[in-house]
mmCIF file of C-alpha atoms in Angstrom:
data_model
loop_
_atom_site.group_PDB
_atom_site.id
_atom_site.type_symbol
_atom_site.label_atom_id
_atom_site.label_comp_id
_atom_site.label_asym_id
_atom_site.label_seq_id
_atom_site.Cartn_x
_atom_site.Cartn_y
_atom_site.Cartn_z
ATOM 1 C CA VAL R 9 88.941 94.208 110.330
ATOM 2 C CA PHE R 10 87.350 93.172 106.765
ATOM 3 C CA ILE R 11 89.806 92.285 104.238
ATOM 4 C CA ARG R 12 88.897 91.662 100.674
ATOM 5 C CA VAL R 13 91.265 89.275 99.495
ATOM 6 C CA ASP R 14 92.696 87.367 96.276
ATOM 7 C CA PHE R 15 91.648 83.732 96.495
ATOM 8 C CA PHE R 16 90.795 83.078 93.019
ATOM 9 C CA VAL R 17 93.587 79.943 93.287
ATOM 10 C CA PRO R 18 94.550 77.532 90.683
ATOM 11 C CA GLN R 19 92.224 74.250 91.269
ATOM 12 C CA ASP R 20 92.785 70.903 90.026
ATOM 13 C CA LYS R 21 90.833 70.477 86.847
ATOM 14 C CA ALA R 22 89.996 66.758 87.792
ATOM 15 C CA ASP R 23 89.343 67.670 91.945
ATOM 16 C CA PRO R 24 88.846 71.553 92.146
ATOM 17 C CA SER R 25 88.752 70.700 95.679
ATOM 18 C CA LYS R 26 92.520 70.544 95.410
ATOM 19 C CA ILE R 27 94.362 73.312 95.345
ATOM 20 C CA THR R 28 97.291 73.102 92.993
ATOM 21 C CA ASN R 29 98.909 76.878 94.088
ATOM 22 C CA THR R 30 98.800 78.666 97.432
ATOM 23 C CA ALA R 31 100.740 81.854 96.554
ATOM 24 C CA ARG R 32 98.169 84.306 96.491
ATOM 25 C CA ILE R 33 96.770 82.340 100.077
ATOM 26 C CA GLU R 34 100.249 82.974 100.832
ATOM 27 C CA GLY R 35 100.241 87.009 99.968
ATOM 28 C CA ALA R 36 97.409 87.567 102.153
ATOM 29 C CA LEU R 37 99.190 85.977 105.257
ATOM 30 C CA GLN R 38 101.152 88.983 106.435
ATOM 31 C CA SER R 39 98.678 90.905 106.068
ATOM 32 C CA ILE R 40 96.093 88.492 108.113
ATOM 33 C CA ARG R 41 99.094 87.882 110.719
ATOM 34 C CA TYR R 42 99.709 91.599 111.372
ATOM 35 C CA CYS R 43 95.980 92.308 112.136
ATOM 36 C CA LEU R 44 95.809 89.460 114.572
ATOM 37 C CA GLU R 45 99.309 90.789 116.359
ATOM 38 C CA SER R 46 98.074 94.401 116.493
ATOM 39 C CA GLY R 47 94.926 93.258 118.781
ATOM 40 C CA ALA R 48 91.989 92.949 116.066
ATOM 41 C CA LYS R 49 89.586 90.658 117.785
ATOM 42 C CA ALA R 50 88.222 88.903 114.258
ATOM 43 C CA VAL R 51 89.538 89.136 110.847
ATOM 44 C CA VAL R 52 87.083 88.635 107.976
ATOM 45 C CA LEU R 53 87.870 87.910 104.352
ATOM 46 C CA CYS R 54 85.830 87.444 101.593
ATOM 47 C CA SER R 55 87.032 86.755 98.086
ATOM 48 C CA HIS R 56 85.950 85.649 94.883
ATOM 49 C CA LEU R 57 86.811 82.337 92.903
ATOM 50 C CA GLY R 58 85.929 81.472 89.148
ATOM 51 C CA ARG R 59 83.137 82.728 87.657
ATOM 52 C CA PRO R 60 79.833 81.474 88.837
ATOM 53 C CA ASP R 61 77.383 83.845 87.303
ATOM 54 C CA GLY R 62 75.503 84.248 90.500
ATOM 55 C CA THR R 63 74.848 80.518 91.209
ATOM 56 C CA ARG R 64 75.863 78.465 93.704
ATOM 57 C CA LYS R 65 78.484 76.064 92.156
ATOM 58 C CA PRO R 66 80.495 73.283 94.521
ATOM 59 C CA GLU R 67 83.878 73.782 92.253
ATOM 60 C CA CYS R 68 83.803 77.469 92.704
ATOM 61 C CA SER R 69 83.372 76.904 96.788
ATOM 62 C CA LEU R 70 85.911 78.685 98.819
ATOM 63 C CA ALA R 71 85.765 75.656 101.237
ATOM 64 C CA PRO R 72 89.137 74.419 100.207
ATOM 65 C CA VAL R 73 90.623 77.831 100.617
ATOM 66 C CA ALA R 74 89.616 77.620 103.902
ATOM 67 C CA ALA R 75 91.144 74.150 104.525
ATOM 68 C CA ALA R 76 94.821 75.504 102.918
ATOM 69 C CA LEU R 77 94.300 78.853 104.547
ATOM 70 C CA GLU R 78 94.208 76.969 108.179
ATOM 71 C CA LYS R 79 97.272 74.727 107.387
ATOM 72 C CA LEU R 80 99.261 77.765 105.870
ATOM 73 C CA LEU R 81 98.189 80.318 108.843
ATOM 74 C CA ALA R 82 98.595 77.389 111.864
ATOM 75 C CA ARG R 83 95.541 78.414 113.274
ATOM 76 C CA PRO R 84 91.411 77.529 112.643
ATOM 77 C CA VAL R 85 89.795 79.220 109.993
ATOM 78 C CA SER R 86 86.052 79.219 110.404
ATOM 79 C CA PHE R 87 84.390 78.680 107.059
ATOM 80 C CA ILE R 88 81.002 80.690 106.272
ATOM 81 C CA GLY R 89 78.898 79.207 104.145
ATOM 82 C CA ASP R 90 77.129 82.373 102.744
ATOM 83 C CA CYS R 91 78.658 85.808 102.581
ATOM 84 C CA VAL R 92 75.576 87.743 102.881
ATOM 85 C CA GLY R 93 72.258 86.939 105.593
ATOM 86 C CA PRO R 94 71.574 85.567 108.574
ATOM 87 C CA GLU R 95 74.482 82.827 108.633
ATOM 88 C CA ALA R 96 77.606 85.652 107.837
ATOM 89 C CA GLU R 97 75.714 87.779 110.303
ATOM 90 C CA ALA R 98 75.930 85.872 113.131
ATOM 91 C CA ALA R 99 79.196 84.606 112.233
ATOM 92 C CA CYS R 100 80.486 88.096 112.280
ATOM 93 C CA ALA R 101 78.524 89.647 115.227
ATOM 94 C CA ASP R 102 80.459 88.464 118.181
ATOM 95 C CA PRO R 103 83.384 86.301 116.851
ATOM 96 C CA PRO R 104 86.102 85.002 119.683
ATOM 97 C CA GLN R 105 89.001 87.056 120.044
ATOM 98 C CA GLY R 106 91.213 86.121 117.451
ATOM 99 C CA SER R 107 89.242 84.589 115.137
ATOM 100 C CA VAL R 108 89.370 84.339 111.424
ATOM 101 C CA LEU R 109 86.195 84.040 109.437
ATOM 102 C CA LEU R 110 86.688 83.379 105.510
ATOM 103 C CA LEU R 111 83.281 84.401 103.944
ATOM 104 C CA GLU R 112 81.653 82.142 100.813
ATOM 105 C CA ASN R 113 82.545 82.991 97.401
ATOM 106 C CA LEU R 114 81.144 86.633 96.662
ATOM 107 C CA ARG R 115 80.323 85.866 93.121
ATOM 108 C CA TYR R 116 77.842 83.279 94.117
ATOM 109 C CA HIS R 117 75.369 86.659 94.160
ATOM 110 C CA VAL R 118 74.813 88.052 90.800
ATOM 111 C CA GLU R 119 75.369 91.829 92.399
ATOM 112 C CA GLU R 120 79.093 90.340 92.587
ATOM 113 C CA GLU R 121 79.645 89.812 88.812
ATOM 114 C CA GLY R 122 79.816 93.641 87.724
ATOM 115 C CA LYS R 123 77.307 93.149 84.677
ATOM 116 C CA GLY R 124 75.147 96.087 85.571
ATOM 117 C CA VAL R 125 72.306 93.911 87.180
#
C-alpha cells in the first residue's frame, strides 16, 4: 500500500532533527495500522517537509520523522534515503511482510515543487 501522508511537522529551529509537535504523524497512525491489520504486505509512506526547492537540505530530511513514527507506531520503520531511483525501487520491490517504509522528502526533487518545471 502506498500512502502520501502529511508529515510537514514543526521542528526545533536550533536543532531541526527535533520534532516539536507530532500531531500530523499521529494523524496517520490509524490509516497505517488499518492497512497492516488488513493484511497489507507493506505500507510505503511518502511526504514532503519544508521547502528545499529541489535540493537536498539536511534540515528538511524525513529521517527524524521516521524515528518519531517508529516510536509512535511501536514497530520498526525503514527509512529510505530517496523517493525515486534504484534505492527506493529495491526497498519497495519485495519488502518483508508487515513492514513500514518511509521514503525521503519528495521535495528534494524539483518536479515536486509545483513551479511548472
